[in-house]
Short mmCIF file of C-alpha atoms in Angstrom, two decimals:
data_model
loop_
_atom_site.label_atom_id
_atom_site.label_comp_id
_atom_site.label_asym_id
_atom_site.label_seq_id
_atom_site.Cartn_x
_atom_site.Cartn_y
_atom_site.Cartn_z
CA MET A 1 -45.89 -26.45 9.95
CA ARG A 2 -44.23 -28.30 12.25
CA LYS A 3 -42.32 -29.90 9.69
CA LEU A 4 -41.48 -26.50 8.33
CA LEU A 5 -40.48 -25.25 11.43
CA PHE A 6 -38.14 -27.70 11.74
CA ILE A 7 -37.14 -26.81 8.88
CA LEU A 8 -35.58 -23.43 9.36
CA ALA A 9 -35.20 -23.83 12.73
CA ILE A 10 -32.08 -26.64 11.57
CA THR A 11 -31.27 -24.47 8.61
CA ALA A 12 -30.53 -21.29 10.99
CA ASN A 13 -28.73 -23.39 13.31
CA TRP A 14 -26.12 -24.39 10.53
CA CYS A 15 -26.65 -20.45 9.82
CA TYR A 16 -25.10 -19.30 12.18
CA ALA A 17 -22.75 -21.48 12.87
CA GLU A 18 -19.04 -21.15 12.85
CA GLY A 19 -19.88 -16.87 13.61
CA GLY A 20 -17.75 -14.69 15.62
CA PHE A 21 -14.72 -12.24 15.71
CA TYR A 22 -12.08 -12.35 14.04
CA ALA A 23 -8.48 -10.38 13.66
CA GLY A 24 -5.70 -11.86 11.80
CA LEU A 25 -2.09 -10.35 9.56
CA GLY A 26 -0.08 -11.28 7.23
CA ALA A 27 2.63 -10.71 4.43
CA GLY A 28 2.71 -10.74 0.82
CA TYR A 29 3.61 -8.93 -2.35
CA ALA A 30 2.22 -5.64 -4.35
CA TYR A 31 2.20 -5.42 -8.38
CA ILE A 32 0.96 -1.22 -8.71
CA ASN A 33 0.66 0.01 -12.00
CA ASN A 34 2.21 3.32 -12.99
CA ILE A 35 0.04 4.86 -16.72
CA PRO A 36 0.80 7.72 -17.76
CA GLN A 37 -1.84 10.19 -19.63
CA SER A 38 -2.13 11.56 -23.40
CA GLY A 39 1.53 12.73 -23.86
CA PHE A 40 3.92 12.13 -20.77
CA SER A 41 6.44 9.17 -20.44
CA PHE A 42 8.91 8.51 -17.78
CA ASN A 43 12.76 9.45 -18.31
CA ASN A 44 12.85 6.39 -19.98
CA GLY A 45 11.27 7.46 -22.99
CA SER A 46 9.04 4.50 -22.10
CA SER A 47 4.88 5.61 -22.52
CA SER A 48 3.43 2.33 -21.15
CA SER A 49 2.74 1.45 -18.16
CA GLN A 50 5.33 -0.42 -15.54
CA SER A 51 4.32 -2.39 -13.16
CA VAL A 52 7.05 -2.50 -9.96
CA GLY A 53 6.97 -4.53 -7.31
CA SER A 54 7.00 -4.26 -3.57
CA PHE A 55 6.77 -6.36 -0.40
CA ALA A 56 3.91 -5.27 1.80
CA THR A 57 2.05 -6.44 4.89
CA THR A 58 -1.96 -6.92 6.07
CA ILE A 59 -3.55 -6.58 9.43
CA TYR A 60 -7.28 -7.22 8.94
CA ALA A 61 -10.50 -8.27 11.54
CA GLY A 62 -13.42 -8.63 11.17
CA TYR A 63 -16.66 -10.06 11.78
CA ASP A 64 -19.19 -13.42 10.12
CA PHE A 65 -22.04 -13.61 10.94
CA ASN A 66 -22.69 -17.47 10.32
CA ASN A 67 -19.75 -18.96 8.22
CA ILE A 68 -20.03 -17.36 4.58
CA VAL A 69 -21.40 -13.99 5.02
CA GLY A 70 -19.41 -10.97 7.07
CA LEU A 71 -17.67 -8.04 7.07
CA GLN A 72 -13.86 -6.78 7.92
CA ILE A 73 -11.39 -3.58 8.15
CA ASP A 74 -8.91 -4.43 5.90
CA TYR A 75 -5.14 -2.21 6.34
CA ASP A 76 -2.09 -2.72 3.64
CA VAL A 77 1.58 -1.70 2.60
CA ALA A 78 3.50 -1.06 -0.15
CA TYR A 79 6.39 0.20 0.72
CA ASN A 80 8.97 0.58 -1.91
CA GLY A 81 8.31 1.06 -5.27
CA LEU A 82 10.91 2.14 -7.91
CA PRO A 83 9.06 2.31 -11.51
CA PRO A 84 11.35 5.48 -13.48
CA SER A 85 12.55 8.30 -12.15
CA TYR A 86 10.83 7.83 -8.59
CA SER A 87 9.59 5.89 -5.61
CA GLN A 88 6.46 5.27 -3.69
CA GLY A 89 4.80 3.25 -1.62
CA GLN A 90 1.27 2.67 -0.57
CA GLN A 91 -1.52 2.55 2.10
CA VAL A 92 -4.99 0.86 2.04
CA THR A 93 -7.73 1.79 3.89
CA ASP A 94 -10.64 -0.47 3.05
CA GLY A 95 -13.90 -2.53 4.39
CA ALA A 96 -15.14 -5.01 2.28
CA LEU A 97 -17.88 -7.71 2.84
CA ILE A 98 -16.44 -11.38 2.95
CA LEU A 99 -18.74 -14.56 0.66
CA HIS A 100 -17.42 -17.63 1.83
CA LEU A 101 -18.44 -21.03 -0.28
CA PRO A 102 -17.44 -23.39 2.85
CA PHE A 103 -16.66 -26.89 1.29
CA SER A 104 -18.18 -28.20 4.27
CA ILE A 105 -21.32 -28.28 1.68
CA ILE A 106 -19.77 -30.39 -0.44
CA SER A 107 -17.67 -33.33 1.82
CA ALA A 108 -17.75 -33.60 5.55
CA SER A 109 -14.16 -33.96 5.08
CA LEU A 110 -13.62 -30.86 3.54
CA LYS A 111 -15.04 -29.01 5.98
CA ASP A 112 -12.03 -27.05 7.31
CA PHE A 113 -11.70 -25.56 3.46
CA SER A 114 -13.23 -22.38 2.18
CA LEU A 115 -13.50 -20.14 -0.49
CA PHE A 116 -14.41 -16.61 -0.33
CA ALA A 117 -14.63 -13.25 -2.63
CA LYS A 118 -14.37 -9.44 -0.88
CA GLY A 119 -15.48 -6.51 -2.35
CA GLY A 120 -15.77 -2.98 -0.72
CA ILE A 121 -14.90 0.68 -0.64
CA GLY A 122 -11.07 1.63 0.40
CA TYR A 123 -8.93 5.04 0.96
CA ASN A 124 -5.68 4.46 -1.69
CA TYR A 125 -2.65 6.62 0.02
CA TYR A 126 -0.20 6.95 -2.69
CA SER A 127 3.01 8.85 -1.68
CA PHE A 128 5.86 9.75 -4.18
CA GLY A 129 9.93 10.61 -3.04
CA ASN A 130 13.21 11.03 -4.58
CA ILE A 131 11.30 12.84 -8.05
CA SER A 132 14.07 13.14 -10.87
CA PRO A 133 11.78 14.25 -14.06
CA ASN A 134 14.80 15.20 -16.24
CA CYS A 135 11.86 16.30 -19.82
CA ALA A 136 9.12 18.58 -20.09
CA THR A 137 6.33 15.39 -20.81
CA CYS A 138 8.23 12.91 -18.28
CA VAL A 139 6.00 11.98 -15.72
CA ASN A 140 6.20 14.01 -12.32
CA PRO A 141 3.64 13.26 -9.90
CA PRO A 142 2.66 15.05 -6.24
CA ASN A 143 4.47 14.01 -3.27
CA ASN A 144 1.48 12.54 -2.28
CA ILE A 145 -1.86 11.44 -4.27
CA SER A 146 -4.90 9.78 -2.26
CA ALA A 147 -8.86 8.74 -2.82
CA PHE A 148 -11.36 6.39 -2.07
CA VAL A 149 -12.05 3.40 -4.77
CA PRO A 150 -13.15 0.07 -4.60
CA VAL A 151 -11.33 -2.40 -3.82
CA TYR A 152 -11.92 -6.56 -4.45
CA GLY A 153 -10.37 -9.99 -3.47
CA LEU A 154 -11.45 -13.27 -4.44
CA GLY A 155 -9.30 -15.89 -1.20
CA ALA A 156 -8.63 -19.84 0.21
CA GLU A 157 -8.55 -20.61 3.72
CA TYR A 158 -7.97 -22.93 5.56
CA ASP A 159 -8.49 -23.61 9.68
CA PHE A 160 -6.88 -25.32 12.23
CA ASN A 161 -9.75 -25.08 15.19
CA SER A 162 -9.36 -21.76 16.77
CA PHE A 163 -6.67 -20.20 13.36
CA ALA A 164 -6.51 -20.11 10.44
CA VAL A 165 -4.74 -19.81 6.81
CA ARG A 166 -5.35 -17.17 4.39
CA ALA A 167 -3.83 -17.29 1.69
CA GLN A 168 -5.56 -14.23 -0.74
CA TRP A 169 -5.36 -11.42 -4.50
CA ASN A 170 -6.84 -8.00 -3.66
CA TYR A 171 -7.64 -5.15 -6.54
CA ASN A 172 -7.15 -2.36 -4.89
CA GLY A 173 -9.01 0.50 -8.43
CA SER A 174 -7.23 3.43 -9.78
CA VAL A 175 -6.38 6.45 -8.83
CA THR A 176 -5.17 10.11 -11.29
CA ALA A 177 -1.98 11.71 -10.28
CA ALA A 178 -2.63 16.01 -11.01
CA ASN A 179 0.22 17.65 -10.70
CA GLU A 180 0.76 20.83 -12.55
CA GLY A 181 -2.70 21.70 -14.40
CA ASN A 182 -1.97 17.84 -15.72
CA ASP A 183 -3.11 14.86 -15.36
CA GLN A 184 0.24 12.78 -15.63
CA LEU A 185 -0.18 9.42 -14.28
CA GLN A 186 -2.89 6.80 -13.49
CA LEU A 187 -2.81 4.11 -10.72
CA ASN A 188 -3.50 0.76 -9.71
CA SER A 189 -2.93 -2.78 -7.71
CA ASN A 190 -2.51 -6.17 -7.41
CA MET A 191 -1.91 -7.45 -4.16
CA TYR A 192 -0.52 -11.70 -3.18
CA LEU A 193 -1.04 -11.42 0.56
CA LEU A 194 -0.24 -15.13 2.57
CA SER A 195 -1.85 -14.77 6.61
CA VAL A 196 -2.59 -15.91 10.00
CA LEU A 197 -6.48 -14.96 12.08
CA TYR A 198 -6.72 -15.92 15.04
CA ARG A 199 -10.70 -16.38 15.60
CA PHE A 200 -11.58 -14.74 19.43
#
């Protein structure tokens, strides 16, 4: 019994190491997918999806319960995507569960490196400007749309004592833009971000 309690104590001590609050910020690139719905097309006549790029930034804060499990809140912004006939921006605020795979369980020499996955729910907001449809069936989005969507992602992290650097990919689920009584456009996005975080 004493041996079992000793093992449990050692395991608990390992699991709860490296926990605590952290905050980070970074930048990268977003690809916003614009998918016309049935019967609609862009001004250039294409009814195929358009993936447009945009500079993106991120700010986030979280709490690690241990070196495996944590919770995180993100605010991500994509600034100026330019599909045919309009411009667009995106803002995503999400809360997610973070699961780390610490490489210390593989080798002590890799203790500063980890991979992670995230999954949660986000509030996805798109804004549209410079709208100029030139045909009855051209995509004509509203000024803005918003919806709650699933978010998930993958990344890698390397720790330097209190600081760490991250490279990650985030996916933001689909939102449908309806206007004039019709579903005209479906949108989702992929963000590729580099960031620096500080552990308190």
